[in-house]
XYZ file of C-alpha atoms in Angstrom:
432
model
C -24.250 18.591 -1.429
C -26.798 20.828 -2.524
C -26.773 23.414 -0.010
C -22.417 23.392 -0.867
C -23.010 24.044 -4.301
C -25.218 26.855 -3.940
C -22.629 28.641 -2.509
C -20.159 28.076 -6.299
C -23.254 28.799 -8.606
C -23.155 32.378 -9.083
C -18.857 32.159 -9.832
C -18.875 28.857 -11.407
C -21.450 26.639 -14.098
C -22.797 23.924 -11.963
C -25.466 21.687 -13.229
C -27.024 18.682 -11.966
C -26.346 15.323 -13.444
C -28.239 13.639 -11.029
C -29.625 13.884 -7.979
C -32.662 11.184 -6.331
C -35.294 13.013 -4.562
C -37.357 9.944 -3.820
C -40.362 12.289 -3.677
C -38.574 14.203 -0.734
C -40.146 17.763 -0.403
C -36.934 19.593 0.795
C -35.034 17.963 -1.441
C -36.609 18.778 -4.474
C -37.008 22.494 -3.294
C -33.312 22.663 -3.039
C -32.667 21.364 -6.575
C -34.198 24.809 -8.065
C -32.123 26.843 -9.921
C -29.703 24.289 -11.438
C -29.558 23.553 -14.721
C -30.118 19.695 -14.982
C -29.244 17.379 -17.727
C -32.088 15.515 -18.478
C -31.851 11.303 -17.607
C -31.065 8.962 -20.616
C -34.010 7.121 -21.203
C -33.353 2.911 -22.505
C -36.047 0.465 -22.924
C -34.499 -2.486 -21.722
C -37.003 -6.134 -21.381
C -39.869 -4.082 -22.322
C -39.189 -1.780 -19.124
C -38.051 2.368 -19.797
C -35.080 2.868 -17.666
C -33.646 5.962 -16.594
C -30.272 6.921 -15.770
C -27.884 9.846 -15.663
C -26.276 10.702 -19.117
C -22.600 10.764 -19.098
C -22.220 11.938 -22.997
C -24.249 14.691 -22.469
C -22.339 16.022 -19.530
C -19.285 15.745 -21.238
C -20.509 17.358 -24.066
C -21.924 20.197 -21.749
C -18.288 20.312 -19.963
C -19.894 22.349 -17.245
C -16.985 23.513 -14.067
C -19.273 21.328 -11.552
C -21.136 18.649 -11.906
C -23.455 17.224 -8.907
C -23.963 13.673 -8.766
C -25.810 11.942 -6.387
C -25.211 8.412 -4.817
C -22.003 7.479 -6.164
C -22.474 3.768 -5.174
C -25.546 3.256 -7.525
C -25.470 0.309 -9.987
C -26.906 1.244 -13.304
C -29.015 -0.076 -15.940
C -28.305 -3.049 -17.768
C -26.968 -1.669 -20.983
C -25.491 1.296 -19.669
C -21.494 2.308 -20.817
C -20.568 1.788 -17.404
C -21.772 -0.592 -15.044
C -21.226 1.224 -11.804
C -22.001 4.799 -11.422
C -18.804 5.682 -10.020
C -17.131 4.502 -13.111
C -18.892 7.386 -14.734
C -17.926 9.577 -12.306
C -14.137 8.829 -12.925
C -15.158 9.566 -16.561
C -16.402 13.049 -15.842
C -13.209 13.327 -13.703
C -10.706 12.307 -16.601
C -12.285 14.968 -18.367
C -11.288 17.461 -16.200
C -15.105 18.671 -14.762
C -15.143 18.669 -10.534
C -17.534 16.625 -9.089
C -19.648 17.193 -5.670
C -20.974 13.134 -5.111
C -22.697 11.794 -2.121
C -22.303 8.718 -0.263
C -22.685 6.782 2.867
C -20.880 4.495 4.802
C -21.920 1.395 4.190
C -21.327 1.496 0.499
C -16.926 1.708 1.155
C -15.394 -1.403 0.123
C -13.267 -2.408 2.817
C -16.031 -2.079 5.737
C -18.608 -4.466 3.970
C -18.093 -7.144 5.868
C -18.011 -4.843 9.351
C -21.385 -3.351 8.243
C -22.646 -6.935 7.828
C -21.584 -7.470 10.725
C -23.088 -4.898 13.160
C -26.782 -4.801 11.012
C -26.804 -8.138 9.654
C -27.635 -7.201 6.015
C -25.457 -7.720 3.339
C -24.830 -4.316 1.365
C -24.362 -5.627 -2.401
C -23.186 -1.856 -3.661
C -19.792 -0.622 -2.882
C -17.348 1.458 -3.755
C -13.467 0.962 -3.794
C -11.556 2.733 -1.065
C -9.587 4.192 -3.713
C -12.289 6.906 -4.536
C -12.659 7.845 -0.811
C -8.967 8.116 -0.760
C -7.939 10.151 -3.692
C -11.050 12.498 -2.982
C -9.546 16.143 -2.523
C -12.072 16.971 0.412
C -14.968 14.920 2.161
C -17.098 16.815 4.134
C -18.550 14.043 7.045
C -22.365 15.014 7.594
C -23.108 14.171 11.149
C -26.190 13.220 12.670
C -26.645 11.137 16.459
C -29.355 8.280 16.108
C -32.206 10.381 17.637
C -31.869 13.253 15.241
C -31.758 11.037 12.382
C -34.628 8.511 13.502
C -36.718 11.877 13.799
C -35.645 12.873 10.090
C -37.353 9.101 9.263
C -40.396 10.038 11.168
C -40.710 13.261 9.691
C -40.340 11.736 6.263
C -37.047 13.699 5.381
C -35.452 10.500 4.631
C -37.983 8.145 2.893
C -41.272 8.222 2.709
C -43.417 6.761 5.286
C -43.836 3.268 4.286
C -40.248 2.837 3.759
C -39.192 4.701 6.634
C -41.654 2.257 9.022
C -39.603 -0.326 7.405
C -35.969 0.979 7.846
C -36.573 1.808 11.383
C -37.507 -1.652 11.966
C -34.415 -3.424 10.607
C -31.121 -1.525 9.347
C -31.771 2.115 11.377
C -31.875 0.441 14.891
C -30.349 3.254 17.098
C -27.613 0.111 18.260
C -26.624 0.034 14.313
C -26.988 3.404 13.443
C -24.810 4.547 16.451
C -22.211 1.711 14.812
C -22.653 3.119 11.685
C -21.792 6.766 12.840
C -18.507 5.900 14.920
C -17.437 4.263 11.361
C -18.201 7.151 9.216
C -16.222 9.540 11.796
C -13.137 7.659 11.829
C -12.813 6.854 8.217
C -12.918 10.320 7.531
C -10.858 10.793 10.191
C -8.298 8.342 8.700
C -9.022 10.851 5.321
C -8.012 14.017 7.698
C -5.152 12.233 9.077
C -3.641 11.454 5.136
C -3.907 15.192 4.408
C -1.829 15.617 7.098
C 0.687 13.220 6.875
C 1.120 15.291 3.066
C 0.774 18.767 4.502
C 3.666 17.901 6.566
C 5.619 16.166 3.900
C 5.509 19.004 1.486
C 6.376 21.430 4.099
C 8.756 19.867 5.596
C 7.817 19.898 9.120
C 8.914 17.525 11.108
C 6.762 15.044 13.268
C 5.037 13.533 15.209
C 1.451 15.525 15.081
C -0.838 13.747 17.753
C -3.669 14.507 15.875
C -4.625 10.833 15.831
C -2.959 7.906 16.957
C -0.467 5.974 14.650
C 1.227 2.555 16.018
C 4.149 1.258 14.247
C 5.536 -2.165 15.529
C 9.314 -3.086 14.494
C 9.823 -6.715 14.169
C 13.120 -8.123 13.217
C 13.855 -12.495 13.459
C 13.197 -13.069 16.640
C 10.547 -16.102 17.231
C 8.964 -12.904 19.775
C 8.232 -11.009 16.641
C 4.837 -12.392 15.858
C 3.682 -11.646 19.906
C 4.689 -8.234 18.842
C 2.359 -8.312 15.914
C -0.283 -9.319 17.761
C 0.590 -6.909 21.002
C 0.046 -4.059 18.816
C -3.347 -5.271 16.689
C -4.895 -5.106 20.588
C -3.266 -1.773 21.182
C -4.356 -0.163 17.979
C -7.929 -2.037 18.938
C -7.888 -0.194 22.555
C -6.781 3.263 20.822
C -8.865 2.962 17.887
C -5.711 3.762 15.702
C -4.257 2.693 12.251
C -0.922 0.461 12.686
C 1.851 -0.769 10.748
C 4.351 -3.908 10.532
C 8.064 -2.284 9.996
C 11.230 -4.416 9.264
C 14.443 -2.630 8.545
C 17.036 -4.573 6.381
C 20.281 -4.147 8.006
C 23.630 -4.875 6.983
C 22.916 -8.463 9.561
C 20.250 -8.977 6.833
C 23.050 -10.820 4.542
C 23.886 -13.239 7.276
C 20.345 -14.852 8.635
C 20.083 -18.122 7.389
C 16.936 -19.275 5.352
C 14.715 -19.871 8.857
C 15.309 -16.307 10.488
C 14.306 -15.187 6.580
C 11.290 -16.992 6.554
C 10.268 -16.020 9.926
C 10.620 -11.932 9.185
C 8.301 -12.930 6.016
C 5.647 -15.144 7.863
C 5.209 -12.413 10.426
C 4.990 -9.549 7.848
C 2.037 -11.721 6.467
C 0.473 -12.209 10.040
C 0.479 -8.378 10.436
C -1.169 -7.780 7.081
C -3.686 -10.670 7.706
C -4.817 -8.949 11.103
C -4.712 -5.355 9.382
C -1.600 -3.943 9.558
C 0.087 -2.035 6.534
C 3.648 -3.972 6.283
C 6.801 -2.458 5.476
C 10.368 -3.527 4.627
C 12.787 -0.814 4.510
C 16.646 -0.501 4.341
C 18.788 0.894 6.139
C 21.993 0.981 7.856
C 21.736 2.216 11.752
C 18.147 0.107 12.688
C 17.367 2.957 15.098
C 17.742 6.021 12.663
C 15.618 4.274 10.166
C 12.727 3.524 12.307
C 12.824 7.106 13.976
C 13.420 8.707 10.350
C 10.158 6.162 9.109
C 7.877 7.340 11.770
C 8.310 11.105 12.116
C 7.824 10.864 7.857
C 4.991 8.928 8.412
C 3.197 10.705 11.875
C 3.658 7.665 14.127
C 3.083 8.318 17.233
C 3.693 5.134 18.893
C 6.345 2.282 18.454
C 6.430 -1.273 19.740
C 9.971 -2.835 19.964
C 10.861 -5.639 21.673
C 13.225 -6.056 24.494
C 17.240 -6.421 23.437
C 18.173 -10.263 24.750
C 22.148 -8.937 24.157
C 23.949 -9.450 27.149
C 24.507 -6.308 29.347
C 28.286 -5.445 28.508
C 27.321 -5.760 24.718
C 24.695 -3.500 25.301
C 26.029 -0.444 27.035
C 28.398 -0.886 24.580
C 27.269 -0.507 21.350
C 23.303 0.393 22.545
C 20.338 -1.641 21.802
C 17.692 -0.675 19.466
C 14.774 -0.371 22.266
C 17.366 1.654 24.063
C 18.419 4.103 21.244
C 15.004 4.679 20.073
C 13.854 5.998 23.699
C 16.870 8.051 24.226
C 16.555 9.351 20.423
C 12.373 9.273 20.193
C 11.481 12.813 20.607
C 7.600 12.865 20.856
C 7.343 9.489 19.611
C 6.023 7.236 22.572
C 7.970 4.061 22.445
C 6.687 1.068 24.197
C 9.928 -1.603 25.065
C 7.621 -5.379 25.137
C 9.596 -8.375 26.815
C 7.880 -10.848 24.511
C 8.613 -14.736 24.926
C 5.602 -15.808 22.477
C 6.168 -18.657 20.012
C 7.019 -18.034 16.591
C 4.611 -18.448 13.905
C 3.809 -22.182 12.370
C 6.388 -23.709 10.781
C 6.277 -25.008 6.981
C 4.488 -27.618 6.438
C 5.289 -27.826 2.677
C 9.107 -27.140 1.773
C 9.921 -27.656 -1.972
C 12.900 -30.644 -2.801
C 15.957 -29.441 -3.471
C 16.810 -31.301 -7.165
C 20.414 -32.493 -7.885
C 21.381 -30.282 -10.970
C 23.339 -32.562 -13.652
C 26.759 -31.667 -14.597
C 27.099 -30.047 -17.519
C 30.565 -30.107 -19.532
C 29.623 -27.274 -22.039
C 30.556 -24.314 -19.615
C 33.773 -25.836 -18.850
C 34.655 -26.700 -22.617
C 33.454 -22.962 -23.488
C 36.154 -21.302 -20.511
C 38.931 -23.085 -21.842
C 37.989 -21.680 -25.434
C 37.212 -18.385 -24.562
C 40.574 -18.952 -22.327
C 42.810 -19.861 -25.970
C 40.788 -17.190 -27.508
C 42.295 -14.413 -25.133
C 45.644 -16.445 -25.484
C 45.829 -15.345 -29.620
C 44.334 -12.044 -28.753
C 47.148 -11.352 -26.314
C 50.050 -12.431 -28.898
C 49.121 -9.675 -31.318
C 48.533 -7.120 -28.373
C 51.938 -8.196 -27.009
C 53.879 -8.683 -30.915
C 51.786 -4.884 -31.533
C 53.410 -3.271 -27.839
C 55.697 -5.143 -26.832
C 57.101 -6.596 -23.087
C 55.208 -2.980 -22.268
C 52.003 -4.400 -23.122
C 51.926 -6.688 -20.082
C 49.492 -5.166 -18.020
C 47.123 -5.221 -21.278
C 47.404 -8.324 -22.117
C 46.363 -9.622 -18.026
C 43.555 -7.289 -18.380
C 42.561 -9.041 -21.327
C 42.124 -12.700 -19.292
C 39.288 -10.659 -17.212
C 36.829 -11.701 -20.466
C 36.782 -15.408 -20.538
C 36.038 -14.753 -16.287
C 33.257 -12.363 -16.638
C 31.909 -14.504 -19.463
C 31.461 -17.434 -17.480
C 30.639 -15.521 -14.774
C 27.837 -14.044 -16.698
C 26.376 -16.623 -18.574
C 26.808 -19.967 -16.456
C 27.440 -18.308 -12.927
C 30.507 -19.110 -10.224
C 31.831 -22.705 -10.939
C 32.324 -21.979 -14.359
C 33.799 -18.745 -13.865
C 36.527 -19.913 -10.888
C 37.297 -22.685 -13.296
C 37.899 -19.568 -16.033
C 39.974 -17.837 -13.454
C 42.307 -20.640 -12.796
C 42.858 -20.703 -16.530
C 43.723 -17.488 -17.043
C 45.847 -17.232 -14.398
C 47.950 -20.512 -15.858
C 47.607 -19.266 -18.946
C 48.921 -16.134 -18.753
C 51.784 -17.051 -16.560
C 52.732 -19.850 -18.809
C 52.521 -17.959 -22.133
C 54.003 -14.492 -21.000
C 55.179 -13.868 -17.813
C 59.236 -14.720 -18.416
C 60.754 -17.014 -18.033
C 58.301 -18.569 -20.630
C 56.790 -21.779 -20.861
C 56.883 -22.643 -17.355
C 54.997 -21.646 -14.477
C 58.035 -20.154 -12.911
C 57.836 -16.912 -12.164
């Protein structure tokens, strides 16, 4: 971080707001020739604590500010209570920021870092920071170089460093640590992409890095799908997504084939998979149109169980999308798994009492539109005929409105009665 902004301090103001040296030599040596803000100083339970000042960079409203360890908690009593919070701050006012970080401290690999070095890392940072960062730069070291930068003191000093490389800098977890920190910024390099190509225009699939995109539909296979593709994203290290497309079909599944495209969008999420639900009218188009947006790479469809006249004849979805793929790999899956659990809680359906207000309301609204269609009729005339049915439409979209169908087909019959019996000649009868 230092060494990059160096290279903007003679055609920009750059200042530190903080950086730890932790008594590192080379560090400190590298930190000459900023201007630094000096730390706020708090007593707080008899103790002087010290910790970067946010109102006096803001009042300084330098281009660039350098701020180190962005996951750092800070002092009781401090505005903010996480030091990236101050960061946003100095963002909101418009100053760049060069910040530091390392792996361990993102949010959604906690529990994988507890995992792999058995220690519990209590400061994070939401993805959302790594994510909306215009650039990260991913500072690479193998194990061996970086256990000789503890040995040489570069790191801590020697006490600590005798610790560390006893417990969490084991070459097994560092190695871990470093396959995590290259593929989330890969993930990073990957997003840029996926934009560059979006504002350009240009159409995909890039194979820079893998993308898997699974289409699932209401088919009991579905969830064997879900699952197929969380081992093949595992095997290819790749990001993956759940897509359903809403089809014009979608109006006629019945309430199980509904709750069975819902249950296995959750499985997908709840083994890591970004779901989707899309419409669209032609299944195939969509999901083709989705992934070259997107920079899939791969899709996972399962095999059409139409008989074989119906599909030559109108073409199954697994068939379209590898004669229409392009680049796109597409992987056809003859899955015969079980569908997710059923319910095991269903909510009773409750008898709704029958309420005579609606019904009394139509047949007013229904006389209503009968007066209202004497004077347009005594005003127009036997020419005001198609007026006056046009009129009956009210007391219908009225009920239809306010109470919902019953109501309104028992408005409809009315009108209909009503206006043959009170103006369609002969009069008075429902002869027409």
């Amino acid at each position: 971080m230092l060494r990059q902004a160096r290279d903007h301090r003679l055609d920009e103001d750059v200042i530190i707001g903080v950086v730890e040296t932790h008594g590192r030599v080379d560090t400190e040596a590298l930190t000459k020739g900023f201007d630094r803000v000096p730390k706020k100083r708090t007593l707080y339970k008899g103790l002087v604590v010290a910790e970067m000042d946010l109102d006096a960079i803001l009042t300084r409203k330098p281009k660039l500010v350098l701020v180190d360890e962005l996951a750092h908690t800070n002092a009781a009593g401090s505005r903010h209570p996480k030091r990236y919070m101050d960061v946003e701050e100095i963002l909101a006012a418009n100053i760049d920021v060069y910040t530091t970080l390392n792996i361990q401290h993102v949010e959604s690999l906690n529990d994988v870092v507890a995992r792999i070095t058995r220690i519990r890392v209590r400061e994070t940072v939401p993805d959302r920071l790594v994510d909306e960062a215009d650039e990260i730069e991913l500072v690479d070291l193998t194990a061996d170089d970086l256990i000789e930068r503890l040995n040489q003191g570069k790191v801590y000093v020697k006490a600590q460093a005798e610790r560390a490389l006893k417990h969490y800098f084991a070459p097994g977890n560092l190695a871990a640590l470093r396959e995590l920190a290259l593929r989330r910024a890969a993930q990073h390099v990957d997003r840029d992409m996926v934009d560059y190509m979006k504002s350009h225009a240009v159409e995909g699939p890039w194979p820079a890095a893998e993308r898997i995109l699974v289409c699932i539909g209401e088919q009991p296979s579905s969830a064997e799908l879900v699952r197929r593709a969380r081992r093949l994203s595992d095997s290819m290290g790749a990001s993956w997504g759940a897509l359903h497309v809403e089809g014009p079909y979608y109006a006629n599944l019945g309430e199980i084939e509904r709750d069975r495209i819902a249950d296995t969008l959750r499985l997908a999420q709840r083994l890591g998979a970004e779901s989707i639900t899309i419409p669209g009218r032609d299944i195939a188009e969509t999901v083709l149109a989705y992934a070259r947006d997107n920079n899939v790479t791969q899709i996972m469809v399962g095999k059409s169980q139409r008989l074989g006249w119906l599909h030559w004849l109108g073409g199954s979805v697994a068939h379209r999308l590898v004669e229409e793929g392009g680049q796109v790999g597409i992987h056809v899956v003859s899955a015969e798994g079980a569908q997710v659990a059923a319910k095991t809680v269903r909510t009773t359906k409750t008898a709704k009492p029958f309420l005579f207000l609606p019904y009394f309301l139509s047949v007013a609204t229904v006389a209503a539109t009968v007066a209202l269609g004497w004077v347009v009729q005594f005003a127009a005339g036997l020419a005001s005929l198609t007026s006056v049915a046009m009129l009956f439409l009210m007391p219908v979209l009225f009920g239809a409105v306010t109470y919902g169908l019953r109501p309104a087909l028992f408005a409809t019959v009315l009108s209909v009665g009503a206006y043959n019996f009170f103006f369609l000649p002969p009069l008075y009868n429902f002869t027409i």
